[in-house]
């Protein structure tokens, strides 16, 4: 008998770049140490580490300082392809499993190394860093303002550090990931690996959305966006703009999302609406307004 899944929401950020992160070792180690210092105090769960090296050898271990030191060394040497850190899945006596994890982190340094393709000009394989914190870590399942502030500041720091091409923060059923798509992209069955990828298209509409310089130009320019966006606009000079839907991630409406969707729609992938939508499991919490109101 398969486990029943209990779904909950999580505060999740995802930043993708088309840079090879094997050459950004010092920056990556600094970012990982910052994440652990800011957020691991909120969880008491035991974490696991899965590290895939550039030779595709996979090593699994318990999260502890000795193991982290070895991981940092491998990152500095450019030997890490992918790193996954999360609390271990477990079932309770009622045969129920929860998703997403309390804490999850994914680092992808060299996604292209996993493929051998005859015509790689058709593809853009993103790397990046993603972090997710389950709502259950906090009182009344609400994200404290201090955690939101730390999350936003880290989001901006990562965008600048790894030359982000795409980035967002959302509060829905989401775990950390790099390979794959957002709920919006999965719903519309978008292949996120096809060129030009995030150099041209956005990943959807979220509570917080990063626009790179190319997307800013396509949408009408810096000044036009600042004057017309249906939300707060934060400049990240010279890296782009951030659109923030509300001051509090616990409180934003479908109407706000609908306005943002309309505003960003010129930057949607041309495949949006062309295929039958992906249907999510019951209890899977999402902020896709096309399901509710379109």
Coordinates of C-alpha atoms in Angstrom, one line a residue:
X1 CA 0.0 0.0 0.0
X2 CA 1.4 3.4 -1.0
X3 CA 1.9 6.1 1.6
X4 CA -0.7 8.8 1.8
X5 CA 0.9 12.2 1.4
X6 CA 0.1 15.2 3.6
X7 CA 0.9 18.4 1.7
X8 CA 1.9 21.7 3.3
X9 CA 3.3 25.0 2.1
X10 CA 6.9 26.1 2.2
X11 CA 8.8 29.4 1.7
X12 CA 10.9 28.5 -1.3
X13 CA 13.5 30.4 -3.3
X14 CA 15.1 29.3 -6.6
X15 CA 17.9 31.2 -8.4
X16 CA 19.2 29.8 -11.7
X17 CA 22.2 30.8 -13.7
X18 CA 23.7 29.7 -17.0
X19 CA 27.2 30.1 -15.5
X20 CA 29.2 27.0 -14.6
X21 CA 29.4 27.2 -10.8
X22 CA 32.4 24.9 -10.6
X23 CA 34.5 28.1 -10.9
X24 CA 32.6 29.9 -8.1
X25 CA 33.8 27.8 -5.1
X26 CA 34.5 30.5 -2.6
X27 CA 31.2 32.3 -3.3
X28 CA 29.2 29.0 -3.1
X29 CA 30.8 28.0 0.3
X30 CA 30.1 31.5 1.7
X31 CA 26.4 31.2 0.6
X32 CA 26.0 27.7 2.0
X33 CA 27.5 28.8 5.4
X34 CA 25.1 31.8 5.4
X35 CA 22.1 29.6 4.7
X36 CA 23.0 27.2 7.5
X37 CA 23.7 30.0 10.0
X38 CA 20.4 31.7 9.2
X39 CA 17.9 28.9 8.9
X40 CA 19.0 25.6 10.4
X41 CA 18.2 26.9 13.9
X42 CA 14.5 26.6 13.0
X43 CA 14.6 22.8 12.5
X44 CA 15.4 20.0 14.9
X45 CA 15.2 17.3 12.2
X46 CA 18.3 15.3 11.3
X47 CA 19.5 16.2 7.8
X48 CA 21.0 14.1 5.1
X49 CA 23.6 15.0 2.5
X50 CA 23.7 13.6 -1.0
X51 CA 26.6 14.8 -3.1
X52 CA 27.2 13.9 -6.8
X53 CA 30.8 14.5 -7.9
X54 CA 31.9 15.4 -11.4
X55 CA 32.8 11.8 -12.0
X56 CA 29.1 11.0 -11.2
X57 CA 30.1 9.2 -8.0
X58 CA 27.3 9.7 -5.5
X59 CA 28.1 10.0 -1.8
X60 CA 25.4 10.0 1.0
X61 CA 26.0 10.9 4.6
X62 CA 24.5 12.4 7.7
X63 CA 24.7 16.2 8.0
X64 CA 27.5 17.1 10.4
X65 CA 30.4 19.5 10.6
X66 CA 33.0 16.9 9.5
X67 CA 31.1 16.0 6.4
X68 CA 30.4 19.7 5.6
X69 CA 34.1 20.4 5.7
X70 CA 34.7 17.7 3.1
X71 CA 31.9 19.1 0.9
X72 CA 33.3 22.6 1.1
X73 CA 36.7 21.2 0.0
X74 CA 35.1 19.5 -3.0
X75 CA 33.2 22.7 -4.0
X76 CA 36.4 24.7 -3.8
X77 CA 38.1 22.1 -6.0
X78 CA 35.3 22.3 -8.6
X79 CA 34.4 18.6 -8.0
X80 CA 30.7 18.9 -7.1
X81 CA 28.1 18.4 -9.8
X82 CA 25.0 18.5 -7.5
X83 CA 24.4 18.7 -3.7
X84 CA 21.1 17.9 -2.0
X85 CA 20.6 18.5 1.7
X86 CA 17.2 17.8 3.4
X87 CA 15.6 16.1 6.4
X88 CA 14.9 12.5 5.8
X89 CA 11.5 11.3 4.7
X90 CA 9.6 9.2 7.2
X91 CA 6.1 7.7 7.6
X92 CA 4.0 7.9 10.8
X93 CA 2.0 5.1 12.3
X94 CA -1.0 6.0 10.0
X95 CA 1.2 5.4 6.9
X96 CA 1.2 9.1 6.0
X97 CA 4.2 11.0 4.6
X98 CA 4.6 14.8 4.6
X99 CA 5.8 16.9 1.7
X100 CA 7.7 19.2 1.3
X101 CA 10.6 18.5 3.8
X102 CA 11.0 20.8 6.8
X103 CA 14.3 22.0 5.2
X104 CA 15.7 21.4 1.8
X105 CA 18.6 22.8 -0.3
X106 CA 19.7 21.9 -3.8
X107 CA 22.9 23.2 -5.4
X108 CA 23.5 22.4 -9.1
X109 CA 27.0 23.4 -10.3
X110 CA 27.3 21.8 -13.8
X111 CA 24.0 20.5 -15.1
X112 CA 25.3 20.3 -18.7
X113 CA 27.8 17.6 -17.5
X114 CA 25.0 15.1 -17.1
X115 CA 24.1 15.2 -20.8
X116 CA 25.8 14.2 -24.1
X117 CA 23.8 15.8 -26.8
X118 CA 24.4 15.9 -30.6
X119 CA 23.1 19.5 -30.9
X120 CA 23.6 21.3 -27.7
X121 CA 22.7 24.7 -29.3
X122 CA 19.0 23.6 -28.8
X123 CA 19.5 23.5 -25.0
X124 CA 20.3 25.7 -22.1
X125 CA 21.1 23.8 -18.9
X126 CA 20.7 25.9 -15.8
X127 CA 22.7 25.7 -12.6
X128 CA 21.8 27.4 -9.3
X129 CA 20.8 27.3 -5.7
X130 CA 17.4 26.6 -4.2
X131 CA 16.2 26.6 -0.5
X132 CA 12.9 25.7 1.1
X133 CA 11.6 26.1 4.6
X134 CA 8.3 24.4 5.6
X135 CA 5.6 26.4 7.2
X136 CA 5.4 23.9 10.1
X137 CA 8.7 25.3 11.4
X138 CA 7.0 28.5 12.5
X139 CA 4.2 29.4 14.9
X140 CA 0.7 29.2 13.4
X141 CA 2.3 28.2 10.0
X142 CA 3.1 31.9 9.4
X143 CA 6.5 33.0 8.2
X144 CA 8.0 35.6 10.7
X145 CA 9.0 39.0 9.3
X146 CA 12.6 38.4 10.4
X147 CA 12.8 35.1 8.4
X148 CA 11.2 36.9 5.4
X149 CA 13.8 39.7 5.6
X150 CA 16.7 37.2 5.8
X151 CA 15.2 35.2 2.9
X152 CA 14.9 38.3 0.7
X153 CA 18.4 39.6 1.6
X154 CA 19.9 36.2 0.9
X155 CA 17.9 35.9 -2.4
X156 CA 19.4 39.2 -3.6
X157 CA 22.9 38.2 -2.5
X158 CA 22.7 34.9 -4.4
X159 CA 21.4 36.6 -7.5
X160 CA 24.4 38.9 -7.5
X161 CA 26.9 36.2 -6.5
X162 CA 26.1 33.6 -9.2
X163 CA 24.9 36.0 -12.0
X164 CA 21.3 34.9 -11.8
X165 CA 19.2 34.7 -15.0
X166 CA 16.0 33.6 -13.2
X167 CA 14.9 33.9 -9.6
X168 CA 11.8 33.8 -7.5
X169 CA 10.4 33.3 -4.0
X170 CA 7.0 31.6 -3.4
X171 CA 4.9 30.3 -0.6
X172 CA 3.2 27.1 -1.7
X173 CA 3.8 23.4 -1.9
X174 CA 7.4 23.5 -3.0
X175 CA 10.7 21.9 -2.1
X176 CA 14.1 23.1 -3.2
X177 CA 15.1 22.0 -6.8
X178 CA 17.1 23.2 -9.8
X179 CA 16.4 20.6 -12.5
X180 CA 12.8 20.8 -13.6
X181 CA 10.2 23.6 -13.6
X182 CA 8.1 25.8 -11.4
X183 CA 4.5 24.8 -10.7
X184 CA 3.5 27.2 -13.5
X185 CA 6.0 25.6 -16.0
X186 CA 5.0 22.1 -15.0
X187 CA 1.3 22.9 -15.3
X188 CA 1.8 24.1 -18.9
X189 CA 4.3 21.3 -19.6
X190 CA 7.2 23.7 -20.5
X191 CA 10.6 22.2 -21.2
X192 CA 12.9 24.5 -19.3
X193 CA 16.0 23.1 -20.9
X194 CA 15.3 24.4 -24.4
X195 CA 17.1 27.5 -25.5
X196 CA 16.9 30.5 -25.0
X197 CA 15.4 29.6 -21.7
X198 CA 15.4 32.2 -18.9
X199 CA 17.6 34.5 -20.9
X200 CA 14.2 35.5 -22.6
X201 CA 11.3 33.9 -20.7
X202 CA 10.1 34.1 -17.1
X203 CA 9.3 31.1 -15.0
X204 CA 5.8 32.3 -14.2
X205 CA 4.5 34.8 -11.6
X206 CA 5.4 34.6 -7.9
X207 CA 5.3 36.5 -4.7
X208 CA 8.8 37.8 -5.6
X209 CA 10.1 37.7 -9.2
X210 CA 13.5 38.6 -10.7
X211 CA 13.7 40.2 -14.1
X212 CA 17.1 40.1 -15.9
X213 CA 18.2 42.9 -18.2
X214 CA 17.0 41.2 -21.4
X215 CA 13.5 40.7 -19.9
X216 CA 13.4 44.3 -18.7
X217 CA 14.2 45.5 -22.2
X218 CA 11.5 43.2 -23.8
X219 CA 8.9 44.3 -21.3
X220 CA 9.4 48.0 -22.0
X221 CA 12.4 49.2 -20.1
X222 CA 13.4 50.0 -16.5
X223 CA 11.4 53.2 -16.2
X224 CA 8.3 51.8 -17.9
X225 CA 8.3 48.8 -15.4
X226 CA 8.7 51.1 -12.4
X227 CA 5.8 53.2 -13.6
X228 CA 3.4 50.4 -14.5
X229 CA 4.1 47.3 -12.5
X230 CA 1.2 46.3 -10.2
X231 CA 3.5 45.8 -7.3
X232 CA 6.7 47.0 -5.6
X233 CA 9.8 47.3 -7.8
X234 CA 13.3 46.8 -6.3
X235 CA 16.3 47.7 -8.5
X236 CA 19.2 45.2 -8.2
X237 CA 21.8 47.3 -10.1
X238 CA 23.3 46.3 -12.4
X239 CA 21.7 42.9 -12.3
X240 CA 18.0 43.7 -13.0
X241 CA 14.8 44.3 -11.1
X242 CA 12.7 42.5 -8.5
X243 CA 8.9 42.6 -8.4
X244 CA 7.5 42.1 -4.9
X245 CA 3.8 41.4 -4.7
X246 CA 3.2 42.3 -1.1
X247 CA 5.1 43.3 2.1
X248 CA 4.2 40.1 3.7
X249 CA 4.5 36.7 2.1
X250 CA 1.7 35.4 4.3
X251 CA -0.8 37.8 2.8
X252 CA -1.3 38.3 -1.0
X253 CA -4.4 37.7 -3.0
X254 CA -5.3 35.8 -6.2
X255 CA -6.3 39.2 -7.6
X256 CA -2.8 40.5 -7.1
X257 CA -1.4 37.4 -8.7
X258 CA -3.8 37.8 -11.6
X259 CA -2.7 41.4 -12.2
X260 CA 1.0 40.3 -12.1
X261 CA 0.3 37.4 -14.5
X262 CA -1.2 39.9 -17.0
X263 CA 1.8 42.2 -16.6
X264 CA 4.4 39.5 -17.1
X265 CA 2.5 37.6 -19.8
X266 CA 4.6 39.0 -22.7
X267 CA 7.5 37.2 -21.2
X268 CA 5.8 33.8 -20.9
X269 CA 7.2 30.8 -22.8
X270 CA 5.3 30.4 -26.2
X271 CA 4.3 27.0 -25.1
X272 CA 2.0 28.3 -22.3
X273 CA -1.6 27.2 -23.0
X274 CA -0.6 25.0 -25.9
X275 CA -0.7 21.6 -24.1
X276 CA -3.2 20.0 -21.8
X277 CA -2.5 21.1 -18.2
X278 CA -0.8 19.0 -15.6
X279 CA -3.2 18.2 -12.8
X280 CA -1.8 18.3 -9.3
X281 CA -2.8 15.8 -6.5
X282 CA -5.5 16.7 -4.1
X283 CA -4.1 18.8 -1.2
X284 CA -1.2 20.2 -3.2
X285 CA -1.3 23.9 -2.5
X286 CA -0.4 26.2 -5.4
X287 CA -0.9 29.8 -6.4
X288 CA -1.8 29.2 -10.0
X289 CA -4.6 31.7 -10.7
X290 CA -5.4 30.1 -14.1
X291 CA -6.8 27.1 -12.2
X292 CA -9.1 29.3 -10.1
X293 CA -10.1 32.3 -12.1
X294 CA -9.0 32.2 -15.8

